[in-house]
PDB file of C-alpha atoms and ligand atoms in Angstrom:
ATOM      1  CA  MET A   1      57.812  48.339 -76.072  1.00  0.00           C
ATOM      2  CA  THR A   2      60.886  46.594 -77.478  1.00  0.00           C
ATOM      3  CA  ILE A   3      59.665  43.363 -79.077  1.00  0.00           C
ATOM      4  CA  CYS A   4      62.748  41.337 -78.454  1.00  0.00           C
ATOM      5  CA  GLU A   5      66.211  41.873 -77.161  1.00  0.00           C
ATOM      6  CA  LEU A   6      69.332  39.792 -77.123  1.00  0.00           C
ATOM      7  CA  ARG A   7      71.780  40.663 -74.370  1.00  0.00           C
ATOM      8  CA  ASN A   8      75.269  39.303 -74.948  1.00  0.00           C
ATOM      9  CA  VAL A   9      73.971  36.082 -76.416  1.00  0.00           C
ATOM     10  CA  THR A  10      76.372  33.310 -77.326  1.00  0.00           C
ATOM     11  CA  LYS A  11      75.214  30.045 -78.874  1.00  0.00           C
ATOM     12  CA  SER A  12      77.701  27.197 -79.076  1.00  0.00           C
ATOM     13  CA  TYR A  13      77.338  23.752 -80.595  1.00  0.00           C
ATOM     14  CA  GLY A  14      79.453  20.795 -79.504  1.00  0.00           C
ATOM     15  CA  GLU A  15      82.002  20.532 -76.720  1.00  0.00           C
ATOM     16  CA  GLY A  16      85.730  20.880 -76.235  1.00  0.00           C
ATOM     17  CA  ALA A  17      87.814  20.735 -79.388  1.00  0.00           C
ATOM     18  CA  THR A  18      84.715  20.432 -81.607  1.00  0.00           C
ATOM     19  CA  ARG A  19      82.943  23.407 -80.027  1.00  0.00           C
ATOM     20  CA  VAL A  20      81.629  25.961 -82.554  1.00  0.00           C
ATOM     21  CA  ASP A  21      80.483  29.390 -81.347  1.00  0.00           C
ATOM     22  CA  ALA A  22      77.758  29.940 -83.953  1.00  0.00           C
ATOM     23  CA  ILE A  23      76.942  33.378 -82.553  1.00  0.00           C
ATOM     24  CA  LYS A  24      79.221  35.212 -80.162  1.00  0.00           C
ATOM     25  CA  ASN A  25      78.216  37.812 -77.613  1.00  0.00           C
ATOM     26  CA  VAL A  26      75.505  39.314 -79.816  1.00  0.00           C
ATOM     27  CA  SER A  27      73.322  42.197 -78.494  1.00  0.00           C
ATOM     28  CA  LEU A  28      70.382  43.417 -80.499  1.00  0.00           C
ATOM     29  CA  ALA A  29      67.003  45.072 -79.924  1.00  0.00           C
ATOM     30  CA  ILE A  30      64.010  44.848 -82.294  1.00  0.00           C
ATOM     31  CA  GLU A  31      61.321  47.524 -82.092  1.00  0.00           C
ATOM     32  CA  PRO A  32      57.629  47.221 -83.180  1.00  0.00           C
ATOM     33  CA  GLY A  33      57.005  47.513 -86.913  1.00  0.00           C
ATOM     34  CA  GLU A  34      60.560  46.805 -88.020  1.00  0.00           C
ATOM     35  CA  PHE A  35      61.294  45.115 -91.366  1.00  0.00           C
ATOM     36  CA  THR A  36      64.797  43.903 -90.771  1.00  0.00           C
ATOM     37  CA  VAL A  37      66.899  41.778 -93.095  1.00  0.00           C
ATOM     38  CA  PHE A  38      69.873  39.741 -91.896  1.00  0.00           C
ATOM     39  CA  SER A  39      72.503  38.933 -94.482  1.00  0.00           C
ATOM     40  CA  GLY A  40      75.988  37.457 -94.489  1.00  0.00           C
ATOM     41  CA  PRO A  41      77.738  34.435 -95.903  1.00  0.00           C
ATOM     42  CA  SER A  42      76.615  30.882 -95.313  1.00  0.00           C
ATOM     43  CA  GLY A  43      77.699  29.814 -91.837  1.00  0.00           C
ATOM     44  CA  SER A  44      77.787  33.375 -90.464  1.00  0.00           C
ATOM     45  CA  GLY A  45      75.134  32.584 -87.847  1.00  0.00           C
ATOM     46  CA  LYS A  46      71.902  33.961 -89.362  1.00  0.00           C
ATOM     47  CA  THR A  47      69.832  30.851 -88.680  1.00  0.00           C
ATOM     48  CA  THR A  48      71.304  30.415 -85.210  1.00  0.00           C
ATOM     49  CA  LEU A  49      70.438  34.020 -84.337  1.00  0.00           C
ATOM     50  CA  LEU A  50      66.883  33.730 -85.635  1.00  0.00           C
ATOM     51  CA  ASN A  51      66.424  30.426 -83.770  1.00  0.00           C
ATOM     52  CA  GLN A  52      67.344  32.211 -80.549  1.00  0.00           C
ATOM     53  CA  VAL A  53      65.008  35.103 -81.203  1.00  0.00           C
ATOM     54  CA  GLY A  54      62.224  32.645 -82.093  1.00  0.00           C
ATOM     55  CA  CYS A  55      62.744  30.584 -78.915  1.00  0.00           C
ATOM     56  CA  LEU A  56      63.371  27.526 -81.058  1.00  0.00           C
ATOM     57  CA  ASP A  57      66.586  27.057 -79.158  1.00  0.00           C
ATOM     58  CA  ARG A  58      68.186  28.433 -75.989  1.00  0.00           C
ATOM     59  CA  PRO A  59      71.290  30.613 -75.717  1.00  0.00           C
ATOM     60  CA  THR A  60      74.406  28.989 -74.255  1.00  0.00           C
ATOM     61  CA  ASP A  61      75.127  32.288 -72.569  1.00  0.00           C
ATOM     62  CA  GLY A  62      73.394  35.667 -72.296  1.00  0.00           C
ATOM     63  CA  GLU A  63      69.686  36.503 -72.145  1.00  0.00           C
ATOM     64  CA  LEU A  64      66.782  36.757 -74.558  1.00  0.00           C
ATOM     65  CA  LEU A  65      63.890  39.021 -73.607  1.00  0.00           C
ATOM     66  CA  ILE A  66      60.551  38.911 -75.402  1.00  0.00           C
ATOM     67  CA  GLU A  67      58.379  42.007 -74.792  1.00  0.00           C
ATOM     68  CA  GLY A  68      60.740  42.908 -71.978  1.00  0.00           C
ATOM     69  CA  LYS A  69      60.457  39.591 -70.183  1.00  0.00           C
ATOM     70  CA  PRO A  70      63.514  37.322 -69.733  1.00  0.00           C
ATOM     71  CA  THR A  71      63.045  33.847 -71.228  1.00  0.00           C
ATOM     72  CA  SER A  72      65.896  31.908 -69.608  1.00  0.00           C
ATOM     73  CA  ALA A  73      63.760  30.848 -66.610  1.00  0.00           C
ATOM     74  CA  LEU A  74      60.884  29.562 -68.792  1.00  0.00           C
ATOM     75  CA  ASN A  75      60.477  25.790 -69.035  1.00  0.00           C
ATOM     76  CA  ALA A  76      59.968  23.970 -72.337  1.00  0.00           C
ATOM     77  CA  HIS A  77      56.188  24.167 -72.127  1.00  0.00           C
ATOM     78  CA  ALA A  78      56.152  27.909 -71.398  1.00  0.00           C
ATOM     79  CA  LEU A  79      58.567  28.495 -74.257  1.00  0.00           C
ATOM     80  CA  SER A  80      56.389  26.564 -76.697  1.00  0.00           C
ATOM     81  CA  GLN A  81      53.328  28.510 -75.522  1.00  0.00           C
ATOM     82  CA  LEU A  82      55.206  31.729 -76.104  1.00  0.00           C
ATOM     83  CA  ARG A  83      56.111  30.594 -79.640  1.00  0.00           C
ATOM     84  CA  ALA A  84      52.551  29.463 -80.397  1.00  0.00           C
ATOM     85  CA  HIS A  85      51.000  32.750 -79.268  1.00  0.00           C
ATOM     86  CA  LYS A  86      53.552  35.377 -80.199  1.00  0.00           C
ATOM     87  CA  ILE A  87      55.832  34.263 -82.985  1.00  0.00           C
ATOM     88  CA  GLY A  88      55.102  33.400 -86.597  1.00  0.00           C
ATOM     89  CA  PHE A  89      57.576  31.330 -88.623  1.00  0.00           C
ATOM     90  CA  ILE A  90      58.228  31.203 -92.361  1.00  0.00           C
ATOM     91  CA  PHE A  91      60.807  28.703 -93.598  1.00  0.00           C
ATOM     92  CA  GLN A  92      62.799  28.101 -96.753  1.00  0.00           C
ATOM     93  CA  SER A  93      60.973  24.843 -97.475  1.00  0.00           C
ATOM     94  CA  PHE A  94      57.487  26.138 -96.488  1.00  0.00           C
ATOM     95  CA  ASN A  95      56.957  23.371 -93.882  1.00  0.00           C
ATOM     96  CA  LEU A  96      53.224  22.915 -94.461  1.00  0.00           C
ATOM     97  CA  VAL A  97      51.510  19.791 -93.169  1.00  0.00           C
ATOM     98  CA  PRO A  98      51.068  17.730 -96.349  1.00  0.00           C
ATOM     99  CA  VAL A  99      47.838  15.900 -95.377  1.00  0.00           C
ATOM    100  CA  LEU A 100      46.005  19.102 -94.435  1.00  0.00           C
ATOM    101  CA  THR A 101      44.401  21.573 -96.801  1.00  0.00           C
ATOM    102  CA  ALA A 102      45.679  25.125 -97.094  1.00  0.00           C
ATOM    103  CA  LEU A 103      42.823  26.275 -94.850  1.00  0.00           C
ATOM    104  CA  GLU A 104      43.492  23.535 -92.269  1.00  0.00           C
ATOM    105  CA  ASN A 105      47.164  24.474 -92.201  1.00  0.00           C
ATOM    106  CA  VAL A 106      46.222  28.025 -91.312  1.00  0.00           C
ATOM    107  CA  GLU A 107      43.622  26.882 -88.783  1.00  0.00           C
ATOM    108  CA  LEU A 108      46.245  24.678 -87.095  1.00  0.00           C
ATOM    109  CA  ALA A 109      48.252  27.729 -86.047  1.00  0.00           C
ATOM    110  CA  LEU A 110      45.263  29.032 -84.097  1.00  0.00           C
ATOM    111  CA  GLN A 111      44.468  25.610 -82.643  1.00  0.00           C
ATOM    112  CA  LEU A 112      48.061  25.230 -81.430  1.00  0.00           C
ATOM    113  CA  ALA A 113      47.694  28.559 -79.677  1.00  0.00           C
ATOM    114  CA  GLY A 114      44.668  27.154 -77.841  1.00  0.00           C
ATOM    115  CA  GLN A 115      41.949  29.042 -79.708  1.00  0.00           C
ATOM    116  CA  THR A 116      38.653  27.163 -79.872  1.00  0.00           C
ATOM    117  CA  SER A 117      36.112  29.587 -81.362  1.00  0.00           C
ATOM    118  CA  GLY A 118      36.189  31.579 -84.553  1.00  0.00           C
ATOM    119  CA  VAL A 119      39.046  29.494 -85.924  1.00  0.00           C
ATOM    120  CA  ARG A 120      37.543  28.866 -89.366  1.00  0.00           C
ATOM    121  CA  GLU A 121      36.422  32.451 -89.877  1.00  0.00           C
ATOM    122  CA  GLN A 122      39.777  33.890 -88.820  1.00  0.00           C
ATOM    123  CA  ALA A 123      41.711  31.455 -91.030  1.00  0.00           C
ATOM    124  CA  LEU A 124      39.444  32.086 -94.031  1.00  0.00           C
ATOM    125  CA  ALA A 125      39.898  35.825 -93.639  1.00  0.00           C
ATOM    126  CA  MET A 126      43.653  35.436 -94.308  1.00  0.00           C
ATOM    127  CA  PHE A 127      43.227  34.040 -97.834  1.00  0.00           C
ATOM    128  CA  PRO A 128      42.365  37.324 -99.608  1.00  0.00           C
ATOM    129  CA  LYS A 129      45.219  39.047 -97.755  1.00  0.00           C
ATOM    130  CA  VAL A 130      47.731  36.660 -99.331  1.00  0.00           C
ATOM    131  CA  SER A 131      45.915  36.537-102.716  1.00  0.00           C
ATOM    132  CA  LEU A 132      44.842  32.916-102.391  1.00  0.00           C
ATOM    133  CA  THR A 133      41.087  33.236-102.540  1.00  0.00           C
ATOM    134  CA  GLY A 134      39.576  30.052-103.971  1.00  0.00           C
ATOM    135  CA  LEU A 135      42.543  27.819-103.116  1.00  0.00           C
ATOM    136  CA  GLU A 136      41.625  27.186 -99.472  1.00  0.00           C
ATOM    137  CA  GLY A 137      40.753  23.507-100.108  1.00  0.00           C
ATOM    138  CA  ARG A 138      43.956  22.496-101.877  1.00  0.00           C
ATOM    139  CA  ARG A 139      46.631  20.404-100.295  1.00  0.00           C
ATOM    140  CA  PRO A 140      50.273  21.611-100.416  1.00  0.00           C
ATOM    141  CA  ASN A 141      51.147  19.260-103.317  1.00  0.00           C
ATOM    142  CA  GLN A 142      48.384  20.889-105.367  1.00  0.00           C
ATOM    143  CA  LEU A 143      49.972  24.325-104.950  1.00  0.00           C
ATOM    144  CA  SER A 144      53.049  25.949-106.538  1.00  0.00           C
ATOM    145  CA  GLY A 145      56.036  26.872-104.374  1.00  0.00           C
ATOM    146  CA  GLY A 146      54.973  30.502-104.351  1.00  0.00           C
ATOM    147  CA  GLN A 147      51.416  29.578-103.362  1.00  0.00           C
ATOM    148  CA  GLN A 148      52.708  27.312-100.591  1.00  0.00           C
ATOM    149  CA  GLN A 149      54.822  30.121 -99.228  1.00  0.00           C
ATOM    150  CA  ARG A 150      51.716  32.367 -99.253  1.00  0.00           C
ATOM    151  CA  VAL A 151      49.905  29.751 -97.173  1.00  0.00           C
ATOM    152  CA  ALA A 152      52.881  29.756 -94.793  1.00  0.00           C
ATOM    153  CA  ILE A 153      52.635  33.535 -94.535  1.00  0.00           C
ATOM    154  CA  ALA A 154      48.906  33.286 -93.787  1.00  0.00           C
ATOM    155  CA  ARG A 155      49.718  30.656 -91.140  1.00  0.00           C
ATOM    156  CA  ALA A 156      52.392  32.875 -89.579  1.00  0.00           C
ATOM    157  CA  LEU A 157      50.156  35.972 -89.452  1.00  0.00           C
ATOM    158  CA  VAL A 158      46.750  34.557 -88.555  1.00  0.00           C
ATOM    159  CA  LYS A 159      47.447  34.548 -84.810  1.00  0.00           C
ATOM    160  CA  VAL A 160      48.526  38.248 -84.942  1.00  0.00           C
ATOM    161  CA  PRO A 161      52.071  37.520 -83.727  1.00  0.00           C
ATOM    162  CA  VAL A 162      54.339  40.115 -82.169  1.00  0.00           C
ATOM    163  CA  MET A 163      56.913  39.181 -84.811  1.00  0.00           C
ATOM    164  CA  VAL A 164      57.369  37.004 -87.844  1.00  0.00           C
ATOM    165  CA  ILE A 165      60.688  35.240 -88.422  1.00  0.00           C
ATOM    166  CA  ALA A 166      61.427  34.228 -92.015  1.00  0.00           C
ATOM    167  CA  ASP A 167      64.654  32.218 -92.527  1.00  0.00           C
ATOM    168  CA  GLU A 168      65.633  32.357 -96.218  1.00  0.00           C
ATOM    169  CA  PRO A 169      61.970  32.602 -97.308  1.00  0.00           C
ATOM    170  CA  THR A 170      62.764  32.967-101.022  1.00  0.00           C
ATOM    171  CA  ALA A 171      65.584  30.415-101.325  1.00  0.00           C
ATOM    172  CA  ASN A 172      63.362  27.754-102.897  1.00  0.00           C
ATOM    173  CA  LEU A 173      61.485  30.145-105.205  1.00  0.00           C
ATOM    174  CA  ASP A 174      62.324  31.454-108.671  1.00  0.00           C
ATOM    175  CA  SER A 175      63.119  35.163-108.840  1.00  0.00           C
ATOM    176  CA  ASP A 176      59.586  36.285-109.891  1.00  0.00           C
ATOM    177  CA  ASN A 177      57.920  34.339-107.062  1.00  0.00           C
ATOM    178  CA  GLY A 178      60.652  35.445-104.620  1.00  0.00           C
ATOM    179  CA  GLU A 179      59.964  39.095-105.514  1.00  0.00           C
ATOM    180  CA  GLN A 180      56.216  38.606-105.063  1.00  0.00           C
ATOM    181  CA  ILE A 181      56.673  36.970-101.657  1.00  0.00           C
ATOM    182  CA  LEU A 182      58.919  39.837-100.519  1.00  0.00           C
ATOM    183  CA  ALA A 183      56.414  42.412-101.808  1.00  0.00           C
ATOM    184  CA  LEU A 184      53.640  40.590 -99.934  1.00  0.00           C
ATOM    185  CA  MET A 185      55.577  40.657 -96.651  1.00  0.00           C
ATOM    186  CA  GLU A 186      56.349  44.307 -97.193  1.00  0.00           C
ATOM    187  CA  GLN A 187      52.680  45.040 -97.805  1.00  0.00           C
ATOM    188  CA  LEU A 188      51.621  43.174 -94.668  1.00  0.00           C
ATOM    189  CA  ASN A 189      54.279  45.021 -92.660  1.00  0.00           C
ATOM    190  CA  ALA A 190      52.890  48.344 -93.899  1.00  0.00           C
ATOM    191  CA  ASP A 191      49.178  47.435 -93.566  1.00  0.00           C
ATOM    192  CA  LEU A 192      49.207  45.486 -90.320  1.00  0.00           C
ATOM    193  CA  GLY A 193      52.359  46.833 -88.679  1.00  0.00           C
ATOM    194  CA  THR A 194      53.661  43.273 -88.197  1.00  0.00           C
ATOM    195  CA  THR A 195      57.366  43.114 -87.333  1.00  0.00           C
ATOM    196  CA  PHE A 196      59.387  41.028 -89.755  1.00  0.00           C
ATOM    197  CA  LEU A 197      62.869  39.550 -89.267  1.00  0.00           C
ATOM    198  CA  ILE A 198      64.138  38.005 -92.495  1.00  0.00           C
ATOM    199  CA  SER A 199      67.398  36.232 -93.272  1.00  0.00           C
ATOM    200  CA  THR A 200      68.757  35.936 -96.776  1.00  0.00           C
ATOM    201  CA  HIS A 201      71.828  35.857 -98.926  1.00  0.00           C
ATOM    202  CA  ASP A 202      69.813  37.027-101.914  1.00  0.00           C
ATOM    203  CA  PRO A 203      70.784  40.581-102.880  1.00  0.00           C
ATOM    204  CA  ARG A 204      67.276  41.269-104.258  1.00  0.00           C
ATOM    205  CA  VAL A 205      65.826  40.647-100.827  1.00  0.00           C
ATOM    206  CA  MET A 206      68.210  43.238 -99.389  1.00  0.00           C
ATOM    207  CA  ALA A 207      66.591  45.946-101.468  1.00  0.00           C
ATOM    208  CA  HIS A 208      63.434  45.524 -99.393  1.00  0.00           C
ATOM    209  CA  ALA A 209      65.157  46.042 -96.073  1.00  0.00           C
ATOM    210  CA  ARG A 210      64.397  48.965 -93.814  1.00  0.00           C
ATOM    211  CA  ARG A 211      67.070  47.890 -91.394  1.00  0.00           C
ATOM    212  CA  ARG A 212      69.940  45.830 -92.682  1.00  0.00           C
ATOM    213  CA  ILE A 213      72.093  43.714 -90.383  1.00  0.00           C
ATOM    214  CA  VAL A 214      75.173  42.027 -91.786  1.00  0.00           C
ATOM    215  CA  MET A 215      76.697  39.035 -89.963  1.00  0.00           C
ATOM    216  CA  LYS A 216      80.100  37.508 -90.222  1.00  0.00           C
ATOM    217  CA  ASP A 217      81.618  34.707 -88.123  1.00  0.00           C
ATOM    218  CA  GLY A 218      78.812  34.818 -85.576  1.00  0.00           C
ATOM    219  CA  GLN A 219      78.858  38.525 -85.005  1.00  0.00           C
ATOM    220  CA  ILE A 220      77.005  41.594 -86.280  1.00  0.00           C
ATOM    221  CA  VAL A 221      79.432  43.585 -88.406  1.00  0.00           C
ATOM    222  CA  SER A 222      77.033  46.277 -89.570  1.00  0.00           C
ATOM    223  CA  ASP A 223      73.572  47.477 -88.685  1.00  0.00           C
ATOM    224  CA  GLU A 224      72.105  50.320 -90.675  1.00  0.00           C
ATOM    225  CA  ALA A 225      69.023  51.720 -92.290  1.00  0.00           C
ATOM    226  CA  GLY A 226      68.394  50.075 -95.672  1.00  0.00           C
ATOM    227  CA  ALA A 227      67.411  51.686 -98.902  1.00  0.00           C
ATOM    228  CA  ARG A 228      63.757  51.505 -98.027  1.00  0.00           C
ATOM    229  CA  GLN A 229      63.094  54.101 -95.387  1.00  0.00           C
ATOM    230  CA  ALA A 230      61.023  53.446 -92.283  1.00  0.00           C
ATOM    231  CA  ALA A 231      57.407  54.595 -92.371  1.00  0.00           C
ATOM    232  CA  ALA A 232      56.548  57.417 -90.017  1.00  0.00           C
ATOM    233  CA  PRO A 233      55.682  55.888 -86.612  1.00  0.00           C
ATOM    234  CA  GLU A 234      52.126  57.321 -86.739  1.00  0.00           C
ATOM    235  CA  ALA A 235      51.573  55.403 -89.979  1.00  0.00           C
ATOM    236  CA  ARG A 236      52.064  52.116 -88.166  1.00  0.00           C
ATOM    237  CA  GLN A 237      49.186  50.349 -86.594  1.00  0.00           C
ATOM    238  CA  SER A 238      49.365  48.116 -83.605  1.00  0.00           C
ATOM    239  CA  PRO A 239      48.098  44.662 -84.555  1.00  0.00           C
TER     240      PRO A 239
HETATM  241  P1  ADP B   1      73.797  30.665 -91.565  1.00  0.00           P
HETATM  242  O1  ADP B   1      72.355  30.511 -91.326  1.00  0.00           O
HETATM  243  O2  ADP B   1      74.280  32.085 -91.618  1.00  0.00           O
HETATM  244  O3  ADP B   1      74.270  29.868 -92.715  1.00  0.00           O
HETATM  245  P2  ADP B   1      74.130  28.983 -89.172  1.00  0.00           P
HETATM  246  O4  ADP B   1      73.535  29.688 -88.029  1.00  0.00           O
HETATM  247  O5  ADP B   1      73.352  27.891 -89.806  1.00  0.00           O
HETATM  248  O6  ADP B   1      74.591  30.055 -90.294  1.00  0.00           O
HETATM  249  O7  ADP B   1      75.527  28.373 -88.763  1.00  0.00           O
HETATM  250  C1  ADP B   1      76.507  29.095 -87.984  1.00  0.00           C
HETATM  251  C2  ADP B   1      77.623  28.108 -87.590  1.00  0.00           C
HETATM  252  O8  ADP B   1      77.139  27.185 -86.660  1.00  0.00           O
HETATM  253  C3  ADP B   1      78.190  27.315 -88.744  1.00  0.00           C
HETATM  254  O9  ADP B   1      79.574  27.140 -88.497  1.00  0.00           O
HETATM  255  C4  ADP B   1      77.471  25.991 -88.629  1.00  0.00           C
HETATM  256  O10 ADP B   1      78.246  24.945 -89.175  1.00  0.00           O
HETATM  257  C5  ADP B   1      77.288  25.849 -87.147  1.00  0.00           C
HETATM  258  N1  ADP B   1      76.069  25.089 -86.780  1.00  0.00           N
HETATM  259  C6  ADP B   1      74.801  25.450 -87.070  1.00  0.00           C
HETATM  260  N2  ADP B   1      73.931  24.562 -86.554  1.00  0.00           N
HETATM  261  C7  ADP B   1      74.692  23.595 -85.949  1.00  0.00           C
HETATM  262  C8  ADP B   1      74.369  22.389 -85.242  1.00  0.00           C
HETATM  263  N3  ADP B   1      73.091  22.001 -85.031  1.00  0.00           N
HETATM  264  N4  ADP B   1      75.399  21.651 -84.775  1.00  0.00           N
HETATM  265  C9  ADP B   1      76.688  22.046 -84.972  1.00  0.00           C
HETATM  266  N5  ADP B   1      77.039  23.171 -85.619  1.00  0.00           N
HETATM  267  C10 ADP B   1      76.067  23.932 -86.107  1.00  0.00           C
HETATM  268 MG1   MG B   2      70.834  29.680 -92.424  1.00  0.00          MG
END
């Protein structure tokens, strides 16, 4: 089943003379297991597009479907439930809760999705997958940027989301750490079949793309297979 679909989506900010169409009449479908990278200059609409897909914001016009279901009729509570259960987020500035340990940050994602049993076990099981075994008890300020982003990846994946949205995930990392974070996301995509949507203006990130979407002035100007070829469908596992 198509994971998400934008049908003629426009998102505008402001009114009248100050109105900006951040994305204009964009249509796009994302299939299970994709590893798609969005690039394009600053201001081209990457964040706006990912915010629509992630239900962080609502289209001004057009429709967003998640797993085939239209979202425009959902109220704010239903949208936040959808986000909590189905979508993992990774941000440029990691966005961990500073007073919680790494483990508690990961547990929080399950708690917000309403899970009450097995939370600790499930959260702990993520740490070896992101190579953070032994650092579960540290707070974000006791971790490097790369380690914080690994915690954020664990938090995004622990609830087995239908897709993970990563907006400029390497922008605050040095090149070595950025490469490692990309390699980790690629590995998780291959091992778990998790669908990733990643925005970047870093050319090194582009090399990891399976599908490469270039944006300009709020529109998709190209959409093609990247250098890294898609795995055979039978090699993908459903989460
Ligand atoms: P990108 O992520 O590619 O840099 P954005 O989606 O952030 O692009 O921005 C697209 C356009 O929308 C830009 O012209 C930007 O100034 C505008 N924009 C983004 N967010 C807002 C907002 N909250 N209010 C007004 N304009 C915005
Ligand atoms: Mg952006």
